[in-house]
Short mmCIF file of C-alpha atoms in Angstrom, two decimals:
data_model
loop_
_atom_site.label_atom_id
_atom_site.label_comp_id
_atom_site.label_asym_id
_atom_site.label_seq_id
_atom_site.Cartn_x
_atom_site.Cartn_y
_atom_site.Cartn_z
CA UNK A 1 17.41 -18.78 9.89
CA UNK A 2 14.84 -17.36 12.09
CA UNK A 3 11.50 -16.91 11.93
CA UNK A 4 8.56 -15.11 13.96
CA UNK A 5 4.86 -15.89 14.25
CA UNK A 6 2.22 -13.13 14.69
CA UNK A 7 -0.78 -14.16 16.85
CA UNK A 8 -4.03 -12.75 18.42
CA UNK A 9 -6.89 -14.12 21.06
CA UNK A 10 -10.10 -14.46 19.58
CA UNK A 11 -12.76 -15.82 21.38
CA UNK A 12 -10.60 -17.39 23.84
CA UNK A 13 -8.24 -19.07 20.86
CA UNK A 14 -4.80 -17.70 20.09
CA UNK A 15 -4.88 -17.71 15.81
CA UNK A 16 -2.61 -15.67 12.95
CA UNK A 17 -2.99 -12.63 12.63
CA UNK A 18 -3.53 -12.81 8.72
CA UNK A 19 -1.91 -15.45 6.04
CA UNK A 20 1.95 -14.07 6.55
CA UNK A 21 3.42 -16.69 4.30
CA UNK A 22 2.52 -20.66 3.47
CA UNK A 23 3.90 -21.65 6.67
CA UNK A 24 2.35 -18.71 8.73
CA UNK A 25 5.66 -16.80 9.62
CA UNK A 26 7.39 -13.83 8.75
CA UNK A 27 10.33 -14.90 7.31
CA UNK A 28 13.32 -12.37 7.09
CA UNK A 29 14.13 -13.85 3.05
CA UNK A 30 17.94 -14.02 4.35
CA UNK A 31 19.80 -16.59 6.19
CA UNK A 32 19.87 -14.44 9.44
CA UNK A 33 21.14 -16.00 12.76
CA UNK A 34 19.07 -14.73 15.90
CA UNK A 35 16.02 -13.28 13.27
CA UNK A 36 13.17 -12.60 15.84
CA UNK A 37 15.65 -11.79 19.04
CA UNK A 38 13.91 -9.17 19.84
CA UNK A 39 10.58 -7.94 18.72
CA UNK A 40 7.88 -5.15 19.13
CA UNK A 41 4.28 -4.72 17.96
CA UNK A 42 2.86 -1.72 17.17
CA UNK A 43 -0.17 -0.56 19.76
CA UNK A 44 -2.28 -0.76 16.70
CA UNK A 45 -1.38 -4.05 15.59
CA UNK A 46 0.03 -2.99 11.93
CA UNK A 47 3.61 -3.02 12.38
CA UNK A 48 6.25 -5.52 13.95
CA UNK A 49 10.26 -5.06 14.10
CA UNK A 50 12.01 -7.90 14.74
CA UNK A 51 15.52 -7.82 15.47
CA UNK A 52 18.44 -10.14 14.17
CA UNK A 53 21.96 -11.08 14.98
CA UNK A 54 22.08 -8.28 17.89
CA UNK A 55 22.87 -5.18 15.09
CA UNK A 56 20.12 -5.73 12.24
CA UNK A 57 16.37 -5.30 12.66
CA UNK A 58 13.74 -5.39 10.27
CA UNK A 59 10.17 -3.35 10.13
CA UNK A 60 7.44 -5.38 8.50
CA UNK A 61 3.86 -3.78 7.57
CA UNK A 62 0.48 -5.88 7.14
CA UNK A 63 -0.92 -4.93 3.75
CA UNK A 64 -4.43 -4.32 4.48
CA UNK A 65 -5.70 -5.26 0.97
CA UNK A 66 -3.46 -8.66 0.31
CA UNK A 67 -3.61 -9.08 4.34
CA UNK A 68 0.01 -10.68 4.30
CA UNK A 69 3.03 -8.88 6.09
CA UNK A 70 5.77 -7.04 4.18
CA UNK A 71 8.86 -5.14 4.41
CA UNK A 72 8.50 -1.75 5.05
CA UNK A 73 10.58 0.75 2.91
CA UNK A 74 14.19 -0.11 1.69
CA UNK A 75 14.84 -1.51 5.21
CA UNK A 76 16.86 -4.90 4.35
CA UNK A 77 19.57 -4.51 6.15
CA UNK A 78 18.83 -1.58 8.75
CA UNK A 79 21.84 -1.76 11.16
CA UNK A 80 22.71 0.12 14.35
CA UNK A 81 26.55 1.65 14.56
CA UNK A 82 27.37 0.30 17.96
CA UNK A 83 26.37 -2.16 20.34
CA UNK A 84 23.90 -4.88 20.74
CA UNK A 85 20.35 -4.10 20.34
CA UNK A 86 18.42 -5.18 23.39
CA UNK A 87 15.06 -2.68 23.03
CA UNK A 88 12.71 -1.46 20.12
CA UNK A 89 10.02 0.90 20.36
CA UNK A 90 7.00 2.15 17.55
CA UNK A 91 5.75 5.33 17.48
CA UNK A 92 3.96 7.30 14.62
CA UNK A 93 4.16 11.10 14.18
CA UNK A 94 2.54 13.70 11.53
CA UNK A 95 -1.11 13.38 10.14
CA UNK A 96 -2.70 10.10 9.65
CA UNK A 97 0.20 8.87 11.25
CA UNK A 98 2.27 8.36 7.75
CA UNK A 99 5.90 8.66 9.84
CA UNK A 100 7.13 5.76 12.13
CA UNK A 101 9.66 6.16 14.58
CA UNK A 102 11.74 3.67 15.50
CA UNK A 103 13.62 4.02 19.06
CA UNK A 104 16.90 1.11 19.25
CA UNK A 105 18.93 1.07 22.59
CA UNK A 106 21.83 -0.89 22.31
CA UNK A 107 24.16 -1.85 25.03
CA UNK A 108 27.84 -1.31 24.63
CA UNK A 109 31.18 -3.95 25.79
CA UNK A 110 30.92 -1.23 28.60
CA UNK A 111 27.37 -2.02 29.56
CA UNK A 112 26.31 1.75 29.01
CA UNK A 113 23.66 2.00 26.61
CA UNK A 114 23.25 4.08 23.09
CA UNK A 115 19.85 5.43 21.70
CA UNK A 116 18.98 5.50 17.77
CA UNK A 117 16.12 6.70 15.95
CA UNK A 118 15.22 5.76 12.34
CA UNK A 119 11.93 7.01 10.76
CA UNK A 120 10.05 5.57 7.58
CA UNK A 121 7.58 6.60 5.66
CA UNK A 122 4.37 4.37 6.39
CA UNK A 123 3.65 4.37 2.70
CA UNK A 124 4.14 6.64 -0.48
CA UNK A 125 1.39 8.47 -2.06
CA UNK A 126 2.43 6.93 -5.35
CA UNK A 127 2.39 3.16 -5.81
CA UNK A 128 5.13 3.32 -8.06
CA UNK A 129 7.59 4.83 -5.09
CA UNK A 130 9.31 3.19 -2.45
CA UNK A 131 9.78 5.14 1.35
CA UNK A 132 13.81 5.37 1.79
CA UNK A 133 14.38 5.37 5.82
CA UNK A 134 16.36 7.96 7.69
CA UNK A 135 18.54 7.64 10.53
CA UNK A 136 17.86 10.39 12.90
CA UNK A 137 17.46 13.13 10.49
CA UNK A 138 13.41 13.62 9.66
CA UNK A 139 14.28 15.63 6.88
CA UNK A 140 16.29 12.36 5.13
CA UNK A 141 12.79 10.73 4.70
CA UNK A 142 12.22 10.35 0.93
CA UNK A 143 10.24 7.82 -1.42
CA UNK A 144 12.24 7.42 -4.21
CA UNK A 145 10.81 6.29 -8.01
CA UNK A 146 10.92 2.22 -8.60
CA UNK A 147 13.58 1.66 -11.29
CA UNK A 148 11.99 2.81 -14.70
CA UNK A 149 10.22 5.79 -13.45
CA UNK A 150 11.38 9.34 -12.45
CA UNK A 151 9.91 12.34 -10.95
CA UNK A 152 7.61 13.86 -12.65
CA UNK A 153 8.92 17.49 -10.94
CA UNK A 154 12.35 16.43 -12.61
CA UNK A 155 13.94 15.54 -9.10
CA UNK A 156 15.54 12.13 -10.37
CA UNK A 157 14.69 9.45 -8.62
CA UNK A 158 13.19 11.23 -5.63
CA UNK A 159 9.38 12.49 -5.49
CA UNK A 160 9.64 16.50 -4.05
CA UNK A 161 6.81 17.01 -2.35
CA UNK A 162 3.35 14.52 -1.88
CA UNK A 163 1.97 16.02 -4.74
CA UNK A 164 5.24 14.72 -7.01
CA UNK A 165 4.30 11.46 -8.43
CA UNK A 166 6.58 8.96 -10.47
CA UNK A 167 6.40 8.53 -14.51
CA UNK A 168 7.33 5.60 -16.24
CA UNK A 169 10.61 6.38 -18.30
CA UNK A 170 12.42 3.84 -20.44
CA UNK A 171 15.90 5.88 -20.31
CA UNK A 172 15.89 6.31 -16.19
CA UNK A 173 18.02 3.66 -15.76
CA UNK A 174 20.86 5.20 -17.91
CA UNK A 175 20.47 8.44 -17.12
CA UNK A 176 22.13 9.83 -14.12
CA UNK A 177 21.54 13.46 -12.45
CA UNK A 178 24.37 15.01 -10.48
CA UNK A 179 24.79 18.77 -9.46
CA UNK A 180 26.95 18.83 -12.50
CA UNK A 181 23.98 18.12 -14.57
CA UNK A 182 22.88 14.96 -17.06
CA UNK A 183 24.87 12.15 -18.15
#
């Protein structure tokens, strides 16, 4: 199980960059071999991805109100097709920055090399949504309702627009929505 450690320079002393857990670290919550491989920071200092067992990586976000690092999205087990990944790049796109971009270039058994992209959504405007990530389709990006809430727009699960929000709704679990209609 791996483990990475965020630090700055500050007055000529490397500390933490906030509390990340008891022992400092951002631990992946799995039993992960190679966790922390390879890793990037983001330019502004608000995102890491740290890769794991040459296929998985993980995006982690500093919460700027608990100041502790967590998870972005739905991104537990975010997984290239092919290869071993041996490079990560950030980047954020659309206003206020709300998409990241993550670049992964993975080397094949041939030693040629495959690019992916995934995007997230930095956050959801409603607290009670979750950003879904997309693999190298921008319009797959989606926050979807935490279990026991539903759109308010009547879209299921998923919030339509930024100005869909989630309501809480005792029967979401059982009810599913399907082209077909609702069971």
């Amino acid at each position: 199980k791996g483990r990475v450690k965020v630090l700055r320079i500050k007055d000529g002393v490397w500390k933490p960059t906030s509390e990340l857990d008891k022992d400092g670290y951002i631990n992946s919550g799995e039993n992960i071999l190679g966790f922390g491989r390879r890793t990037i920071l983001s330019d502004d200092g608000k995102i890491i991805v740290v890769a794991a067992n040459g296929i998985h990586f993980y995006a982690f976000q500093n919460n700027e109100v608990t100041n502790l690092w967590e998870k972005m999205g739905d991104n537990s087990n975010i997984q290239v097709q092919e290869g071993v990944i041996e490079t990560l790049a950030i980047s954020f796109l659309g206003d206020d920055d709300e998409e990241v971009v993550i670049d992964v270039v993975a080397v094949l058994e041939d030693k040629s090399t495959v690019v992916s992209q995934f995007r997230l959504i930095r956050a959801c405007q409603d607290r009670n949504a979750i950003p879904r990530i997309a693999k190298n389709e921008p319009k797959g990006l989606k926050c979807e309702c935490r279990p026991g809430y539903m759109s308010a727009n009547g879209f299921g699960q998923f919030l339509a627009d930024k100005n869909d929000y989630c309501v809480e709704c005792i029967a979401s679990e059982k009810v599913t929505i399907s082209s077909k209609g609702f069971s």
